[in-house]
mmCIF file with all atom_site columns, C-alpha atoms in Angstrom:
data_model
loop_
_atom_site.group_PDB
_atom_site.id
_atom_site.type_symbol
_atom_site.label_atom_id
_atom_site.label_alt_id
_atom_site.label_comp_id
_atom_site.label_asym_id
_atom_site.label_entity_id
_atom_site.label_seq_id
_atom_site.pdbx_PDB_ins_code
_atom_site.Cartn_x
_atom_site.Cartn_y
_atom_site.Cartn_z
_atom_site.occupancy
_atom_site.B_iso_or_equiv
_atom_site.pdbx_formal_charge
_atom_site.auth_seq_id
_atom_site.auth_comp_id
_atom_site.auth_asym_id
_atom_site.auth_atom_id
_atom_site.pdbx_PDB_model_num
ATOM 1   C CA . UNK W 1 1   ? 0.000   0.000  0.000   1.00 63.00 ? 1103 UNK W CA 1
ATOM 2   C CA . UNK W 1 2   ? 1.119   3.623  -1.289  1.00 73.00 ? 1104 UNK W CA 1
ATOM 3   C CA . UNK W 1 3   ? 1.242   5.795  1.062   1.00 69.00 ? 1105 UNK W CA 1
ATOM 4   C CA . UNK W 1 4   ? 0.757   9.726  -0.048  1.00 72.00 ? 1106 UNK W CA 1
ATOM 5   C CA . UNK W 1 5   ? 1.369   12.167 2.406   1.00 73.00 ? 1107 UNK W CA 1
ATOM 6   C CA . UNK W 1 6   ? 1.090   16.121 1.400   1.00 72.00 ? 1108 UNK W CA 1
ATOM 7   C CA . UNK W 1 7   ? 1.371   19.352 3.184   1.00 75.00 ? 1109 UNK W CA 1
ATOM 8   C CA . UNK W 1 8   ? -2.159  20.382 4.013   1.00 72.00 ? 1110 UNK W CA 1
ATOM 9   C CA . UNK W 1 9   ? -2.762  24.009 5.477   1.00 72.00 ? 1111 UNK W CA 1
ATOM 10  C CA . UNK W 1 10  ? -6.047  25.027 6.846   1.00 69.00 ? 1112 UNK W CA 1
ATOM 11  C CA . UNK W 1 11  ? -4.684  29.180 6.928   1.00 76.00 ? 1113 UNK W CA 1
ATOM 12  C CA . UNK W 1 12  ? -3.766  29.619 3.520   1.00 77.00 ? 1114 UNK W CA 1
ATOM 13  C CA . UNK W 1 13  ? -5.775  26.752 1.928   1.00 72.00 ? 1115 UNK W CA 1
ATOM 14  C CA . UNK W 1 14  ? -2.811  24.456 0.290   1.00 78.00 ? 1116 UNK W CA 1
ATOM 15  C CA . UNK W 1 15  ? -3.967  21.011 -0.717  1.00 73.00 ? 1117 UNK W CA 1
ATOM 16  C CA . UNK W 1 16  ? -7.582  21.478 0.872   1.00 72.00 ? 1118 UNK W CA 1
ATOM 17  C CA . UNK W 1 17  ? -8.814  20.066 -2.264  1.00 75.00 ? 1119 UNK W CA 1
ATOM 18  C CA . UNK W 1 18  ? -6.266  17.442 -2.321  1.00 76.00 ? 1120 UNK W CA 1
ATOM 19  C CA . UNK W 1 19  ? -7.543  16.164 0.963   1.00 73.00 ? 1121 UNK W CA 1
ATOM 20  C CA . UNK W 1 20  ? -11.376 16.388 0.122   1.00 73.00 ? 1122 UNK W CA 1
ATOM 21  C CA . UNK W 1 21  ? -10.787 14.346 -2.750  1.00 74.00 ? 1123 UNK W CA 1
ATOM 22  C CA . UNK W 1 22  ? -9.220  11.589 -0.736  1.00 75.00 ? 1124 UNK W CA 1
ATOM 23  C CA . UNK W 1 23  ? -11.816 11.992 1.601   1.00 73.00 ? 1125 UNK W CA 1
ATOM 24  C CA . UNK W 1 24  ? -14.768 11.405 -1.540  1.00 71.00 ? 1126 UNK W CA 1
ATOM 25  C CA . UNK W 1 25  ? -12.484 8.222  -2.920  1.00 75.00 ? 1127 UNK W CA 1
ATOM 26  C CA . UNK W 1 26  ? -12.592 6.599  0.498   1.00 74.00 ? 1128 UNK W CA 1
ATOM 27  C CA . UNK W 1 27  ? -16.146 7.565  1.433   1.00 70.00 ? 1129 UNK W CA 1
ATOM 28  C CA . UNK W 1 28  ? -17.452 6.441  -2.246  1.00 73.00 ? 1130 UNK W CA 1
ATOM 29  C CA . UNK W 1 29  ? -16.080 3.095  -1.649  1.00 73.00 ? 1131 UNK W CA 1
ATOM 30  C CA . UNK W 1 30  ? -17.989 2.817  1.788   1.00 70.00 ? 1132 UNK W CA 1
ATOM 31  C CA . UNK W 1 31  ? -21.615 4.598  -0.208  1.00 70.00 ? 1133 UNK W CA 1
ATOM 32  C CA . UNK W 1 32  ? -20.780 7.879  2.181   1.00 69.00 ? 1134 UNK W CA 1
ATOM 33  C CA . UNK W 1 33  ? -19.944 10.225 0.034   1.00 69.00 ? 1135 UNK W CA 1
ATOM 34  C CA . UNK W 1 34  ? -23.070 12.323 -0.350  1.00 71.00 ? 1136 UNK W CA 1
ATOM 35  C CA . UNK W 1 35  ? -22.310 12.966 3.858   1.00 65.00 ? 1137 UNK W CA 1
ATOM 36  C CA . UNK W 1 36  ? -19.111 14.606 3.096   1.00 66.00 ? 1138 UNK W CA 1
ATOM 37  C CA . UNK W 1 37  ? -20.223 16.382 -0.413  1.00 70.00 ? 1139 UNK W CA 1
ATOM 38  C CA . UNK W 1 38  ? -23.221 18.353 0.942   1.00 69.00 ? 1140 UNK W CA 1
ATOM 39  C CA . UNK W 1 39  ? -21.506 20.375 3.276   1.00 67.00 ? 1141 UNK W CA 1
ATOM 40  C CA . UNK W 1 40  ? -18.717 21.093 0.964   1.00 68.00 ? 1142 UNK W CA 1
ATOM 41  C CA . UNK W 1 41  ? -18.364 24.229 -0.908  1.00 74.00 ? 1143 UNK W CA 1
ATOM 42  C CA . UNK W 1 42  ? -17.870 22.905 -4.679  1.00 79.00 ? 1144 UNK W CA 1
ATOM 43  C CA . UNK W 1 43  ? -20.415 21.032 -5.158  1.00 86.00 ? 1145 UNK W CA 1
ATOM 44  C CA . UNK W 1 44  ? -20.042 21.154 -9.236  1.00 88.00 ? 1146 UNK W CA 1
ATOM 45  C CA . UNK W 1 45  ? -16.380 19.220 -9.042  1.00 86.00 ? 1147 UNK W CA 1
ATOM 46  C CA . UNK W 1 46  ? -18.284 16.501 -7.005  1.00 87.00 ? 1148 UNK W CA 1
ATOM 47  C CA . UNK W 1 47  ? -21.430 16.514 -9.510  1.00 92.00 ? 1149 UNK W CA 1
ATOM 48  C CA . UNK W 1 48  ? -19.235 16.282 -12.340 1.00 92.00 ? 1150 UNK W CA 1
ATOM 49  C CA . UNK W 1 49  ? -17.420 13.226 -10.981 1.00 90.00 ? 1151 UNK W CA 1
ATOM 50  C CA . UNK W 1 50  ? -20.696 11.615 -10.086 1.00 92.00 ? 1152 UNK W CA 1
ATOM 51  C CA . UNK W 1 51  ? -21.918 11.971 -13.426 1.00 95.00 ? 1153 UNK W CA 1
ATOM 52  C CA . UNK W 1 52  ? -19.130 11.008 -15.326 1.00 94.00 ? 1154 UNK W CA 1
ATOM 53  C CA . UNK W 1 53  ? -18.878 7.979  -13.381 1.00 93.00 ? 1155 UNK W CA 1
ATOM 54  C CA . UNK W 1 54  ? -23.047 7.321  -13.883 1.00 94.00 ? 1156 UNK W CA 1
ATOM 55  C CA . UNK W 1 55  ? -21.967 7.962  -17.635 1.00 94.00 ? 1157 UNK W CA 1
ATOM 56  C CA . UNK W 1 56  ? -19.498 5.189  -17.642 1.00 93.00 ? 1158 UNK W CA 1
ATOM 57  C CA . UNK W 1 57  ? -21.816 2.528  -15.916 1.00 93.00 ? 1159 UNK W CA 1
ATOM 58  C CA . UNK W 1 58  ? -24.425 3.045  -18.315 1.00 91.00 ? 1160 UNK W CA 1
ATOM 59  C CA . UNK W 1 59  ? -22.062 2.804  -20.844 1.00 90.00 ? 1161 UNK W CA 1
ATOM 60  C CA . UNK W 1 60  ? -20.809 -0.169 -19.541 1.00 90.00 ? 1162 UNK W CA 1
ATOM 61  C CA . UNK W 1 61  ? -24.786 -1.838 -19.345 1.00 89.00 ? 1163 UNK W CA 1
ATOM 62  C CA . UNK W 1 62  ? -25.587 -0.294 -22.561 1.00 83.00 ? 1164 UNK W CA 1
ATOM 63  C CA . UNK W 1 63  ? -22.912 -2.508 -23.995 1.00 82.00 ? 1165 UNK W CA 1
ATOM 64  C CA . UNK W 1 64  ? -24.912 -5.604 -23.477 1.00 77.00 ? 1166 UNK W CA 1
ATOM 65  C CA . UNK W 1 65  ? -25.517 -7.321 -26.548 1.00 74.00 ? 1167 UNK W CA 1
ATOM 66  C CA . UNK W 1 66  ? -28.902 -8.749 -25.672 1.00 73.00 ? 1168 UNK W CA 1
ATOM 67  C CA . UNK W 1 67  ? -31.946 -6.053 -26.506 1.00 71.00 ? 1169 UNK W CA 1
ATOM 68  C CA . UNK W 1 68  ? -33.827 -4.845 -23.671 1.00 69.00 ? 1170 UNK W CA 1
ATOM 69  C CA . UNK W 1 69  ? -31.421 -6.113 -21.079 1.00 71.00 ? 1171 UNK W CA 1
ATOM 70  C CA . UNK W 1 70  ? -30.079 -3.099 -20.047 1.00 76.00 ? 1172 UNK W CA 1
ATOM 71  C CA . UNK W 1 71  ? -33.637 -0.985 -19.299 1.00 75.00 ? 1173 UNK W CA 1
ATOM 72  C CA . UNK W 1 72  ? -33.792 -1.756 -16.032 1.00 83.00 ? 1174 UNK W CA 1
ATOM 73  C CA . UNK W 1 73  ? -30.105 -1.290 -14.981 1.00 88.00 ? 1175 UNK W CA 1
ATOM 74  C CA . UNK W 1 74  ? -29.971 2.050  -16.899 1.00 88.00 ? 1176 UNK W CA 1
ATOM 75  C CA . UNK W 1 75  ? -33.156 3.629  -15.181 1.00 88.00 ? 1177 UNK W CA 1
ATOM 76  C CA . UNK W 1 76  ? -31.937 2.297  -11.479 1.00 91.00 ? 1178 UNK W CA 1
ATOM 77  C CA . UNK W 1 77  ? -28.236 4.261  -12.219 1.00 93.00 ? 1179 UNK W CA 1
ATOM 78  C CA . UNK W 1 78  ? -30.301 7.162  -13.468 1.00 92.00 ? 1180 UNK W CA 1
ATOM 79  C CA . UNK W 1 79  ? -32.481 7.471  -10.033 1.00 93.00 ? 1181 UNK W CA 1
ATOM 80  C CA . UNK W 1 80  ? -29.600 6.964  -8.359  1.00 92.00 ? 1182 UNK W CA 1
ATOM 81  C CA . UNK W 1 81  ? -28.151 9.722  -9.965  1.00 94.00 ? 1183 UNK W CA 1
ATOM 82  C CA . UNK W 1 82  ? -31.034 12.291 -9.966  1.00 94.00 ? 1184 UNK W CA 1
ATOM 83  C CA . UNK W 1 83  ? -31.425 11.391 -6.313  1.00 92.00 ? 1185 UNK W CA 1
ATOM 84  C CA . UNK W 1 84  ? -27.752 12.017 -5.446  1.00 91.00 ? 1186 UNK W CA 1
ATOM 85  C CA . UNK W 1 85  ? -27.355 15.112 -7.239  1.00 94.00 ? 1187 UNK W CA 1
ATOM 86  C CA . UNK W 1 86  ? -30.614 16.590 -5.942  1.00 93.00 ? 1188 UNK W CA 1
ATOM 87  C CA . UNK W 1 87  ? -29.239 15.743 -2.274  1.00 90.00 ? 1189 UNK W CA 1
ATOM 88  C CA . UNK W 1 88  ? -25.770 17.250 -3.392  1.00 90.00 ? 1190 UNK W CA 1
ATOM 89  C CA . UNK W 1 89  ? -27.338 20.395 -3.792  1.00 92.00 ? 1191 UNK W CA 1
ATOM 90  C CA . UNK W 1 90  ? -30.315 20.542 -0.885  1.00 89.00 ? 1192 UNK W CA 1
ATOM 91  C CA . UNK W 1 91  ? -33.210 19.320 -3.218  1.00 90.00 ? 1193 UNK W CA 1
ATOM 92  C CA . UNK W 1 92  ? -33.989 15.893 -2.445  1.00 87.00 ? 1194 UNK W CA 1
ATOM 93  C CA . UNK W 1 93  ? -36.965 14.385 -4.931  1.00 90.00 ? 1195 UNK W CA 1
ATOM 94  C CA . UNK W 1 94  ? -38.004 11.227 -3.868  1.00 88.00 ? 1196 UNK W CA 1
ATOM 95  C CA . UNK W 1 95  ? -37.279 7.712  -5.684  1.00 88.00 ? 1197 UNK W CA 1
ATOM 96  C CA . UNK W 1 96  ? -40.586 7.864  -7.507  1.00 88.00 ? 1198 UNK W CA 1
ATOM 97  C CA . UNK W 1 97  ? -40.057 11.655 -8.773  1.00 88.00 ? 1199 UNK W CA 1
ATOM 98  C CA . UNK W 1 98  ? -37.432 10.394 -10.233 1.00 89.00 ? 1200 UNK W CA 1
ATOM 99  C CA . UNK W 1 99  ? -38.400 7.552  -12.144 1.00 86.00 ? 1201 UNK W CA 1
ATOM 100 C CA . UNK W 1 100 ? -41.150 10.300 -13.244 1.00 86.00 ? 1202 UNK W CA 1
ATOM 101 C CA . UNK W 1 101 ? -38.725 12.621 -14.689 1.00 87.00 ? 1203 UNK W CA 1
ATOM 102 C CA . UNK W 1 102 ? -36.727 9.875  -16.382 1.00 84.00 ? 1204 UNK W CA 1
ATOM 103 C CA . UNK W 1 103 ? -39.390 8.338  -18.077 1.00 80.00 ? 1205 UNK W CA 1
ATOM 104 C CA . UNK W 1 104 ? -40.645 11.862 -18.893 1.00 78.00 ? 1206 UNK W CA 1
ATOM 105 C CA . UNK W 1 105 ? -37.221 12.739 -20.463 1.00 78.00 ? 1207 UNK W CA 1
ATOM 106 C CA . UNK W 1 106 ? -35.019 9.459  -21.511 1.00 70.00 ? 1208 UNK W CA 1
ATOM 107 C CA . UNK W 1 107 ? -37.243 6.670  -21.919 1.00 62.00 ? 1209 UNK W CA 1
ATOM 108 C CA . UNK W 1 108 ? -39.597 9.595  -23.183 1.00 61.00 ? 1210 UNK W CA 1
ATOM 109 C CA . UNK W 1 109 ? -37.711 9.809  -26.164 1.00 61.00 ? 1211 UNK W CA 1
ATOM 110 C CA . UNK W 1 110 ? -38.555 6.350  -27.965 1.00 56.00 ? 1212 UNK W CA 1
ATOM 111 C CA . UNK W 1 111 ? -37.211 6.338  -30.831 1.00 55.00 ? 1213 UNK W CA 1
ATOM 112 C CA . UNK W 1 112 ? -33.883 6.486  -29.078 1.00 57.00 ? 1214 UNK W CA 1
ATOM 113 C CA . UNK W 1 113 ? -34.259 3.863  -26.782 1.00 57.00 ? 1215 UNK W CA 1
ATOM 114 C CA . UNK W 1 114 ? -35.482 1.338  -29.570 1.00 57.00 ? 1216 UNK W CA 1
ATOM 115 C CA . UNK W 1 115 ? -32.874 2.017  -31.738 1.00 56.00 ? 1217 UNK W CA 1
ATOM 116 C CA . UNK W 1 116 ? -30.287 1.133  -29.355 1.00 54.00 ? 1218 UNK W CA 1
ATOM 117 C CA . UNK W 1 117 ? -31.987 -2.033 -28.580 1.00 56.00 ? 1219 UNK W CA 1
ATOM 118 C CA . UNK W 1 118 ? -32.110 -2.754 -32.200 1.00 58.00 ? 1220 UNK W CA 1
ATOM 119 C CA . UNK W 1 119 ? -28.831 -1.807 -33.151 1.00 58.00 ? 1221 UNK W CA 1
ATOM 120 C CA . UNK W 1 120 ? -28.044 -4.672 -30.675 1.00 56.00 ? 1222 UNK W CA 1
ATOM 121 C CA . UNK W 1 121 ? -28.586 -7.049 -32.789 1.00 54.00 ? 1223 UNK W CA 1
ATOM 122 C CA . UNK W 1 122 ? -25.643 -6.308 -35.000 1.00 60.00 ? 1224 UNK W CA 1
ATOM 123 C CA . UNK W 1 123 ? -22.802 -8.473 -33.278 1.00 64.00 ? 1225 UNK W CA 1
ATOM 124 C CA . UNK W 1 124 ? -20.091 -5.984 -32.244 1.00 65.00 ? 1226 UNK W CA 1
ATOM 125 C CA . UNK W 1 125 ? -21.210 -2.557 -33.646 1.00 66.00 ? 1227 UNK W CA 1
ATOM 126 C CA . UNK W 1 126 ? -24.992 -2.590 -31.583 1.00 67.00 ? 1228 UNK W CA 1
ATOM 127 C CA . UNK W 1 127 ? -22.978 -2.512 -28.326 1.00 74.00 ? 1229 UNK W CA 1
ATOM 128 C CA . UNK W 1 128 ? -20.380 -0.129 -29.732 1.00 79.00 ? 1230 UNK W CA 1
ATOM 129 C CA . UNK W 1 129 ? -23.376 1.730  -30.519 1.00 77.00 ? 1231 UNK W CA 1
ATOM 130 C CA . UNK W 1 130 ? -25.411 0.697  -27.738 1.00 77.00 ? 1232 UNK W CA 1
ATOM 131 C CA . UNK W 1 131 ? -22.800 1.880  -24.922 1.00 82.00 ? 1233 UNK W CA 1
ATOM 132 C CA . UNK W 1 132 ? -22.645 5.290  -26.601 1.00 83.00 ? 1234 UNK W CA 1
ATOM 133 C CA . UNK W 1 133 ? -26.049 6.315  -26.624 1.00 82.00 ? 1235 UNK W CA 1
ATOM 134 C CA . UNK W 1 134 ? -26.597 5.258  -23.468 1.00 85.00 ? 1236 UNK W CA 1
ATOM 135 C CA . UNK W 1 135 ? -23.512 7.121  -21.646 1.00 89.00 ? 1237 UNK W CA 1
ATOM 136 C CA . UNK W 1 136 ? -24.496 10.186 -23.306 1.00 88.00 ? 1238 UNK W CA 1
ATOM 137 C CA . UNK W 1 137 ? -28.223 10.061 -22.259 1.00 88.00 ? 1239 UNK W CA 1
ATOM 138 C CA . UNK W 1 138 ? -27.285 9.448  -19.039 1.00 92.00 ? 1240 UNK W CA 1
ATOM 139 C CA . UNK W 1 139 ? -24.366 12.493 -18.886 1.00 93.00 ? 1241 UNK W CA 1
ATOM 140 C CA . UNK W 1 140 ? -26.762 14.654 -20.799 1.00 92.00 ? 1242 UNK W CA 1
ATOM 141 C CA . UNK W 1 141 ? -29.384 13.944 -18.056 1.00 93.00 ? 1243 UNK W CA 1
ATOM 142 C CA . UNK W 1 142 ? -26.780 14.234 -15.051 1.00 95.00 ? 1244 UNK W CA 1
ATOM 143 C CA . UNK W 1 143 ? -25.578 17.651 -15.950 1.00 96.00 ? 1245 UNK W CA 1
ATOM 144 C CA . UNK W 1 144 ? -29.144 18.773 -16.785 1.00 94.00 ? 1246 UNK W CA 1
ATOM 145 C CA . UNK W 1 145 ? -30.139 18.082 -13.464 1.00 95.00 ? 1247 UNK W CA 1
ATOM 146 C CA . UNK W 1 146 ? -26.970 19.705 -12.449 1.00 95.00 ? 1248 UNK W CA 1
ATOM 147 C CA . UNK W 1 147 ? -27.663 23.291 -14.145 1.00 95.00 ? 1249 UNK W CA 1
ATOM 148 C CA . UNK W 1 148 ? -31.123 23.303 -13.058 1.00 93.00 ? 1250 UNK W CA 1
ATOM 149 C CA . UNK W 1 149 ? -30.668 22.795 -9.258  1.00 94.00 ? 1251 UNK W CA 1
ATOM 150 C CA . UNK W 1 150 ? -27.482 25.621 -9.873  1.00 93.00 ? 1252 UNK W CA 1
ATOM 151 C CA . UNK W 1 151 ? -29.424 27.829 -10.962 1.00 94.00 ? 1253 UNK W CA 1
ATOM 152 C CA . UNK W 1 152 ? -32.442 27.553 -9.028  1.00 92.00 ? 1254 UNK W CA 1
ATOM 153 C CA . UNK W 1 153 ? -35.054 25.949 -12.333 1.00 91.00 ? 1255 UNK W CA 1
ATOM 154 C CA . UNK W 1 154 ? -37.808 24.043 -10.670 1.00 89.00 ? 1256 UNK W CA 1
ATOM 155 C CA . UNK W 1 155 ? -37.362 20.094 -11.307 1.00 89.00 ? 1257 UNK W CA 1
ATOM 156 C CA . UNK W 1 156 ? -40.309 19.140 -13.637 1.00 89.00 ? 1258 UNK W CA 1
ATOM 157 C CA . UNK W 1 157 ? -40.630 16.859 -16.025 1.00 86.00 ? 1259 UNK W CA 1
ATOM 158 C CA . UNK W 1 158 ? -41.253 20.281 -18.918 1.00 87.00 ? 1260 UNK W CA 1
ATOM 159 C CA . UNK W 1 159 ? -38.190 22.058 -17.799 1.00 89.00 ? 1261 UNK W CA 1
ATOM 160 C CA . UNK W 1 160 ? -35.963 19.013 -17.324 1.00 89.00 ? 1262 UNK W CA 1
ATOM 161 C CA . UNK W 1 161 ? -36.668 18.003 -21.119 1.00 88.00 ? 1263 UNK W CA 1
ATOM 162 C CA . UNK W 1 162 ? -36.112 20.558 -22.528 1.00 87.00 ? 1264 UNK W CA 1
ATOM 163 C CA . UNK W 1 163 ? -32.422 21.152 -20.517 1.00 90.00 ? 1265 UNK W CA 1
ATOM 164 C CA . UNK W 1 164 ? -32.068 17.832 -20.687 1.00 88.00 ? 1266 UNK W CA 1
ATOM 165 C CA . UNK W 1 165 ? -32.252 18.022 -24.767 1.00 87.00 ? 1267 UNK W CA 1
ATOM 166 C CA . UNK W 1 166 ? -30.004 21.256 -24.921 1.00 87.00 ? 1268 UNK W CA 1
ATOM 167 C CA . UNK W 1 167 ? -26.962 18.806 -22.706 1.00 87.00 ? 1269 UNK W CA 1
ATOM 168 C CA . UNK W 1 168 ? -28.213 15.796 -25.162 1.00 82.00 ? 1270 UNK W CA 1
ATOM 169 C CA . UNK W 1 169 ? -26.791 17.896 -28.299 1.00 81.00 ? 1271 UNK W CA 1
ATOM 170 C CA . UNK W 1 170 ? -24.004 19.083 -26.732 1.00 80.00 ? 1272 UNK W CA 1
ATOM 171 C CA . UNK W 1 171 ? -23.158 15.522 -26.107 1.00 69.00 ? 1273 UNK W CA 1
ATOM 172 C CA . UNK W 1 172 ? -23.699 14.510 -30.164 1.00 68.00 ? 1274 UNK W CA 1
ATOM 173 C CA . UNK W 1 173 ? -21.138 17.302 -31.349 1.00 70.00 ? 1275 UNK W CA 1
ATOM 174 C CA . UNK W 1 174 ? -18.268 16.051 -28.379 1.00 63.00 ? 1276 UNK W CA 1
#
């Protein structure tokens, strides 16, 4: 085990960041990190990382080559992202909310979600193609969320699409 040991002070503020971040590493493997992140002051490093990492995960299930198989994963990281960030920034919404807002926004947009279970059915490609749309959807929905509770946009299913849709094509031209 690597030790890493760096000057920390709490008067002028050197390698305060350093030592949250160590903090969040340990307390994410332990599922405590949402303890530490709400009373911190930058909240939008934290959200980033949390979405970024949702992003990868549903990558990761949207990579499954067998159609349909990945629904279910993919809506229970994005709750568990929409609940996380809302508690991140002192707006909790309840499990059910946001299964509301997800089906209101993602799995509102069909023809995206049955093309990527289509696509699976081309061996290799479909879960090349697969992973990608779902990663984005799921970034594109993780940073809308983000925006709105930043700047103070009520969380409801008509504003969340149509942030959600402005992230979604900035997502398509990256």
């Amino acid at each position: 085990m690597t030790v890493t040991v760096a000057p920390i002070s709490s008067r002028t503020g050197e390698n305060i960041s350093f030592l949250q971040n160590k903090l969040m590493e340990i307390l994410e493997k332990k599922s405590k990190d949402i303890l530490l992140a709400t009373n911190l002051k930058d909240k939008a490093s934290i959200a980033n990382r949390w979405i970024i990492g949702a992003g990868a995960s549903s990558a990761a299930v949207g990579a499954l080559p067998i159609p349909g198989s990945d629904f279910v994963p993919l809506i229970g990281i994005q709750v568990g992202l929409i609940i996380k960030l809302s508690t991140l920034y002192n707006k909790p919404v309840s499990k059910e909310n946001a299964k509301e807002l997800i089906i209101a926004t993602v799995v509102g947009n069909i023809g995206k979600t049955v093309f990527r279970q289509i696509v699976k059915v081309v061996p290799g490609a479909g879960s090349v193609i697969g992973a990608s749309i779902a990663g984005a959807t799921t970034v594109a929905l993780g940073y809308a969320i983000k925006y709105m509770h930043e700047n103070d946009i009520e969380l409801n299913a008509d504003q969340l699409k149509a942030v959600y849709e402005m992230f979604l094509n900035q997502q398509k031209k990256a």
